[in-house]
Amino acid sequence: MSKEYIITICDGTGCIQKSNAAIRKALEQQLKDHNLTNDVRVNLSGCLGMCDKGPIVVINPGYTIYGNVTTNDIPEIVEEHIVKGKPLARLAIQEDHLYNRFFRIFGDAKFFGKQMRIALRNCGIIDPENIDDYLSLRGYEALAKVLTDMTPKQVIEEVKLSGLRGRGGAGFPTGVKWQVTARAGSPNSPRSTSDEKYVICNADEGDPGAFMDRSAIEGDPHTVLEGMIIGGYAIGAKQGIVYIRAEYPLAVRRLEKAISDAREHGLLGKNILGSDFSFDIDIRLGAGAFVCGEETALIRSIEGGRGMPRPRPPYPSVEGLFGKPTLINNVETWANIPVIILDSGKWFSTIGTERSKGTKVFALAGKVVNTGLIEVPMGTTLREIIYDIGGGIPDNKEFKAVQTGGPSGGCLPAKYLDTPVDYESLAKAGSIMGSGGMIVIDQDSCMVDIARYFLEFTQNESCGKCTPCREGTKRMLDILIKIAEGKGEMYDIENLERLGNMIKKASLCGLGQSAPNPVLSTILNFREEYEEHVKDKKCRAGVCKKLLTYEITDKCVGCDACKKACPVVAITGTTKAKHVIDQNKCIKCGACFSKCKFNAIIKK
Amino acid sequence: MEVVEKDKKQIRQAHCEQELKEFIDSVKDMEHGDSYLIAVLHKAQGLYGYLSREVMDTIAQQMQIPTAHIWGVATFYHYFNLTPPGKYVVSVCLGTACYVKGAPQILDAVRNELKIDLGGVTEDRLFSLQLARCLGACGIAPVVMIGDKIHGEMTPQKVVDVINQYRKADSAHSTGLASSPRATKK
């Protein structure tokens, strides 16, 4: 039979002097008394290095390290840890941070090598539908600490100290937002007199190509709830709301389960953990409107109306949901909070770059070998993300660009691959951090087409309230389509730039202010491609249909397959002789290209 | 036979009305009751498959909110259907990851196969076609969602095969031979 536990006693000179031999004797005696000698192996090891905390006893599996152990502690260790299976917190050395657990389990795989998981620390490790799993990994310990040992002011100070910035994309300092919301509604505040406040979790992840929030909630819903409860305590709110996309049924279900489990455990509801703090959380579903990711539009949607933004100020921190001060943070921001409370804001601020602290979750997708969800310290370069974690571009194709920030972001070419990922560096390079979508683009994609794709999206999602966004994006799209169809003129490119900058300055909300970014950044970094479309009427990637010509080469054996496939009878030629495409008739549908078994048809 | 069918339909209709009413009653007297309008519309669409003018009128009366406002909300959000969808809703994902991996060709293939355009319903009312802006399954792009099932790593040929599977399962089901692949009730 295999041993269930391995207990290792440090047998270095330091621990020997601190009488580890007695401990070993006591331990073996205890195991014998409990009839456990067959289930537990007792080992000696060389020096572990933590000599000042000796004698050291390590219990595996689980890597629990006990320090300053005396013979008197042994019965308790055996009773609690071995018999009941619960590590003894009193003696355990908790020097490691929460995220470390992830490394012990997955640290060796190359995909995880450069990652650092804080927000996603439990994703893939715990059963998200089992609150006990979360509790066993120090879940809700941060909440307990806040309720017993910290005043709301201290909580806000800790968040401020951490340097955490909004992970929804704009990067506003989280601690400052909390402070403003906490102060709003106080007797000294000029605006609001009510003491009612709200906490909102923005899980309306609308960027196409992004799935960070969905995965975080599906993998570890409780950490988001815990963050929100702490936020509620800090600003003095009683009600929290998670606004989540209806398109994410699994995430909604897990969140519902997590909320009801938390209520059952007294972690939500009246007098949380016996304190005089009460707080509850509700779920509200979105209904597929991208603009609702904008905070004032989101609030409007929760209130049951059309999700249209309004001018700020007043900011939601002062006048938000139902006119009350409201604290809105993104899913990932909330997920960072318990770690900041437990491992200290000071520690959190050691990760990352000077102005961007902590880590960032990215949804890595597109033309990259390892697609998926990753979390890296701020300051990791795009190259490390795409090549070391992502495994590079599949099929030996050439890297062309990386798109960050979705429809609000930009495309960065190869020369920016060594840009460190943080709010300022990405903005300087012409893109944005965004909420974390990262799409890798290879030689097969046309940059004019990518710009058109994103603009089509924002144009469609524009709520129509302000003119620059509603009309401006439409006009920009018209020009882009004109260029993609080979009818563009050189002044069209300048017009795009002029119009784009105007929309950025004049729009009401973040959607319009960032909608031209994909176009402007592709013009900035891939101007020659635009010029090729305009001057040479050519699309080098072979994407823009109207600029393509299909031709039949000498490889043609005259099998007639293409002739039969052509919907407009543009192909002529007798059987077993080379066929020809009549370019005037051809509608460029590509049917012949995909039918040909001899690779005799080429796209030009 | 026809009479039985008609009765069944009426019973089902009454059942839906009852369920919707109960849901509205449970939320309208809560604090900020009006703010539950979108939740009510979700419930109604879950029951009927779409939001008809009649359903919106009923909601207007029960919640004491003008139909014009409800209409405004229902038309603002893409998630709500104002016309009855097909039995299987085919959503072709045009999220960025799917787009760069060939979603436009998938969409063309589905269009050709079903002979309908976006927002259309096939003549046999079996399929309707719509766009999705990212289903969050970017790792297995390009994806197509049929009903509530996601089909990943599609090619123009594969998507046609999948559609044919639904056709086959449906005709088998209607002649009572096998069960339909649809996982949940509408």
JSON list of N, CA and C in Angstrom, two decimals, chain A residues 7 9 20-38 40 42 71 74-76 78-79 83:
[
{"chain": "A", "resi": 7, "resn": "ILE", "atom": "N", "xyz": [6.19, 12.64, 6.02]},
{"chain": "A", "resi": 7, "resn": "ILE", "atom": "CA", "xyz": [6.60, 13.69, 6.94]},
{"chain": "A", "resi": 7, "resn": "ILE", "atom": "C", "xyz": [8.12, 13.76, 6.92]},
{"chain": "A", "resi": 9, "resn": "ILE", "atom": "N", "xyz": [11.50, 15.45, 8.38]},
{"chain": "A", "resi": 9, "resn": "ILE", "atom": "CA", "xyz": [12.07, 16.25, 9.47]},
{"chain": "A", "resi": 9, "resn": "ILE", "atom": "C", "xyz": [13.43, 16.74, 9.04]},
{"chain": "A", "resi": 20, "resn": "ASN", "atom": "N", "xyz": [15.94, 17.84, 17.11]},
{"chain": "A", "resi": 20, "resn": "ASN", "atom": "CA", "xyz": [14.96, 17.24, 16.21]},
{"chain": "A", "resi": 20, "resn": "ASN", "atom": "C", "xyz": [14.80, 15.75, 16.48]},
{"chain": "A", "resi": 21, "resn": "ALA", "atom": "N", "xyz": [15.82, 15.15, 17.11]},
{"chain": "A", "resi": 21, "resn": "ALA", "atom": "CA", "xyz": [15.74, 13.72, 17.37]},
{"chain": "A", "resi": 21, "resn": "ALA", "atom": "C", "xyz": [14.56, 13.41, 18.28]},
{"chain": "A", "resi": 22, "resn": "ALA", "atom": "N", "xyz": [14.35, 14.27, 19.27]},
{"chain": "A", "resi": 22, "resn": "ALA", "atom": "CA", "xyz": [13.23, 14.07, 20.19]},
{"chain": "A", "resi": 22, "resn": "ALA", "atom": "C", "xyz": [11.90, 14.17, 19.45]},
{"chain": "A", "resi": 23, "resn": "ILE", "atom": "N", "xyz": [11.88, 15.08, 18.50]},
{"chain": "A", "resi": 23, "resn": "ILE", "atom": "CA", "xyz": [10.65, 15.27, 17.73]},
{"chain": "A", "resi": 23, "resn": "ILE", "atom": "C", "xyz": [10.34, 14.02, 16.93]},
{"chain": "A", "resi": 24, "resn": "ARG", "atom": "N", "xyz": [11.41, 13.46, 16.33]},
{"chain": "A", "resi": 24, "resn": "ARG", "atom": "CA", "xyz": [11.21, 12.26, 15.53]},
{"chain": "A", "resi": 24, "resn": "ARG", "atom": "C", "xyz": [10.66, 11.13, 16.40]},
{"chain": "A", "resi": 25, "resn": "LYS", "atom": "N", "xyz": [11.24, 11.03, 17.59]},
{"chain": "A", "resi": 25, "resn": "LYS", "atom": "CA", "xyz": [10.81, 9.96, 18.49]},
{"chain": "A", "resi": 25, "resn": "LYS", "atom": "C", "xyz": [9.34, 10.15, 18.88]},
{"chain": "A", "resi": 26, "resn": "ALA", "atom": "N", "xyz": [9.00, 11.38, 19.22]},
{"chain": "A", "resi": 26, "resn": "ALA", "atom": "CA", "xyz": [7.63, 11.68, 19.63]},
{"chain": "A", "resi": 26, "resn": "ALA", "atom": "C", "xyz": [6.65, 11.41, 18.49]},
{"chain": "A", "resi": 27, "resn": "LEU", "atom": "N", "xyz": [7.09, 11.77, 17.29]},
{"chain": "A", "resi": 27, "resn": "LEU", "atom": "CA", "xyz": [6.25, 11.59, 16.11]},
{"chain": "A", "resi": 27, "resn": "LEU", "atom": "C", "xyz": [5.97, 10.12, 15.85]},
{"chain": "A", "resi": 28, "resn": "GLU", "atom": "N", "xyz": [7.06, 9.31, 15.90]},
{"chain": "A", "resi": 28, "resn": "GLU", "atom": "CA", "xyz": [6.88, 7.89, 15.62]},
{"chain": "A", "resi": 28, "resn": "GLU", "atom": "C", "xyz": [5.98, 7.25, 16.67]},
{"chain": "A", "resi": 29, "resn": "GLN", "atom": "N", "xyz": [6.13, 7.72, 17.92]},
{"chain": "A", "resi": 29, "resn": "GLN", "atom": "CA", "xyz": [5.29, 7.20, 18.99]},
{"chain": "A", "resi": 29, "resn": "GLN", "atom": "C", "xyz": [3.81, 7.52, 18.73]},
{"chain": "A", "resi": 30, "resn": "GLN", "atom": "N", "xyz": [3.57, 8.78, 18.34]},
{"chain": "A", "resi": 30, "resn": "GLN", "atom": "CA", "xyz": [2.19, 9.21, 18.07]},
{"chain": "A", "resi": 30, "resn": "GLN", "atom": "C", "xyz": [1.56, 8.40, 16.93]},
{"chain": "A", "resi": 31, "resn": "LEU", "atom": "N", "xyz": [2.36, 8.18, 15.87]},
{"chain": "A", "resi": 31, "resn": "LEU", "atom": "CA", "xyz": [1.84, 7.45, 14.72]},
{"chain": "A", "resi": 31, "resn": "LEU", "atom": "C", "xyz": [1.48, 6.02, 15.12]},
{"chain": "A", "resi": 32, "resn": "LYS", "atom": "N", "xyz": [2.33, 5.47, 16.00]},
{"chain": "A", "resi": 32, "resn": "LYS", "atom": "CA", "xyz": [2.08, 4.11, 16.48]},
{"chain": "A", "resi": 32, "resn": "LYS", "atom": "C", "xyz": [0.78, 4.08, 17.28]},
{"chain": "A", "resi": 33, "resn": "ASP", "atom": "N", "xyz": [0.61, 5.09, 18.15]},
{"chain": "A", "resi": 33, "resn": "ASP", "atom": "CA", "xyz": [-0.60, 5.16, 18.97]},
{"chain": "A", "resi": 33, "resn": "ASP", "atom": "C", "xyz": [-1.87, 5.26, 18.12]},
{"chain": "A", "resi": 34, "resn": "HIS", "atom": "N", "xyz": [-1.75, 5.98, 17.02]},
{"chain": "A", "resi": 34, "resn": "HIS", "atom": "CA", "xyz": [-2.92, 6.14, 16.14]},
{"chain": "A", "resi": 34, "resn": "HIS", "atom": "C", "xyz": [-3.02, 5.02, 15.11]},
{"chain": "A", "resi": 35, "resn": "ASN", "atom": "N", "xyz": [-2.09, 4.07, 15.21]},
{"chain": "A", "resi": 35, "resn": "ASN", "atom": "CA", "xyz": [-2.10, 2.96, 14.27]},
{"chain": "A", "resi": 35, "resn": "ASN", "atom": "C", "xyz": [-1.92, 3.43, 12.83]},
{"chain": "A", "resi": 36, "resn": "LEU", "atom": "N", "xyz": [-1.00, 4.38, 12.64]},
{"chain": "A", "resi": 36, "resn": "LEU", "atom": "CA", "xyz": [-0.85, 5.01, 11.32]},
{"chain": "A", "resi": 36, "resn": "LEU", "atom": "C", "xyz": [0.50, 4.72, 10.68]},
{"chain": "A", "resi": 37, "resn": "THR", "atom": "N", "xyz": [1.30, 3.84, 11.31]},
{"chain": "A", "resi": 37, "resn": "THR", "atom": "CA", "xyz": [2.66, 3.64, 10.81]},
{"chain": "A", "resi": 37, "resn": "THR", "atom": "C", "xyz": [2.68, 3.16, 9.37]},
{"chain": "A", "resi": 38, "resn": "ASN", "atom": "N", "xyz": [1.62, 2.50, 8.94]},
{"chain": "A", "resi": 38, "resn": "ASN", "atom": "CA", "xyz": [1.60, 2.01, 7.56]},
{"chain": "A", "resi": 38, "resn": "ASN", "atom": "C", "xyz": [1.20, 3.09, 6.57]},
{"chain": "A", "resi": 40, "resn": "VAL", "atom": "N", "xyz": [1.95, 6.45, 6.92]},
{"chain": "A", "resi": 40, "resn": "VAL", "atom": "CA", "xyz": [2.80, 7.64, 6.94]},
{"chain": "A", "resi": 40, "resn": "VAL", "atom": "C", "xyz": [4.27, 7.22, 6.91]},
{"chain": "A", "resi": 42, "resn": "VAL", "atom": "N", "xyz": [8.11, 8.49, 7.53]},
{"chain": "A", "resi": 42, "resn": "VAL", "atom": "CA", "xyz": [8.85, 9.57, 8.18]},
{"chain": "A", "resi": 42, "resn": "VAL", "atom": "C", "xyz": [10.26, 9.61, 7.59]},
{"chain": "A", "resi": 71, "resn": "THR", "atom": "N", "xyz": [8.21, 19.04, 20.99]},
{"chain": "A", "resi": 71, "resn": "THR", "atom": "CA", "xyz": [7.61, 17.70, 21.14]},
{"chain": "A", "resi": 71, "resn": "THR", "atom": "C", "xyz": [6.15, 17.81, 21.59]},
{"chain": "A", "resi": 74, "resn": "ILE", "atom": "N", "xyz": [3.57, 17.81, 18.73]},
{"chain": "A", "resi": 74, "resn": "ILE", "atom": "CA", "xyz": [3.41, 16.64, 17.86]},
{"chain": "A", "resi": 74, "resn": "ILE", "atom": "C", "xyz": [2.02, 16.00, 17.94]},
{"chain": "A", "resi": 75, "resn": "PRO", "atom": "N", "xyz": [1.47, 15.77, 19.16]},
{"chain": "A", "resi": 75, "resn": "PRO", "atom": "CA", "xyz": [0.14, 15.14, 19.18]},
{"chain": "A", "resi": 75, "resn": "PRO", "atom": "C", "xyz": [-0.89, 15.95, 18.39]},
{"chain": "A", "resi": 76, "resn": "GLU", "atom": "N", "xyz": [-0.82, 17.27, 18.51]},
{"chain": "A", "resi": 76, "resn": "GLU", "atom": "CA", "xyz": [-1.79, 18.11, 17.82]},
{"chain": "A", "resi": 76, "resn": "GLU", "atom": "C", "xyz": [-1.60, 18.03, 16.30]},
{"chain": "A", "resi": 78, "resn": "VAL", "atom": "N", "xyz": [-0.33, 15.55, 14.57]},
{"chain": "A", "resi": 78, "resn": "VAL", "atom": "CA", "xyz": [-0.79, 14.25, 14.07]},
{"chain": "A", "resi": 78, "resn": "VAL", "atom": "C", "xyz": [-2.32, 14.19, 14.09]},
{"chain": "A", "resi": 79, "resn": "GLU", "atom": "N", "xyz": [-2.91, 14.64, 15.19]},
{"chain": "A", "resi": 79, "resn": "GLU", "atom": "CA", "xyz": [-4.37, 14.59, 15.33]},
{"chain": "A", "resi": 79, "resn": "GLU", "atom": "C", "xyz": [-5.05, 15.42, 14.23]},
{"chain": "A", "resi": 83, "resn": "VAL", "atom": "N", "xyz": [-4.75, 12.82, 10.98]},
{"chain": "A", "resi": 83, "resn": "VAL", "atom": "CA", "xyz": [-6.02, 12.12, 11.21]},
{"chain": "A", "resi": 83, "resn": "VAL", "atom": "C", "xyz": [-7.18, 12.87, 10.57]}
]
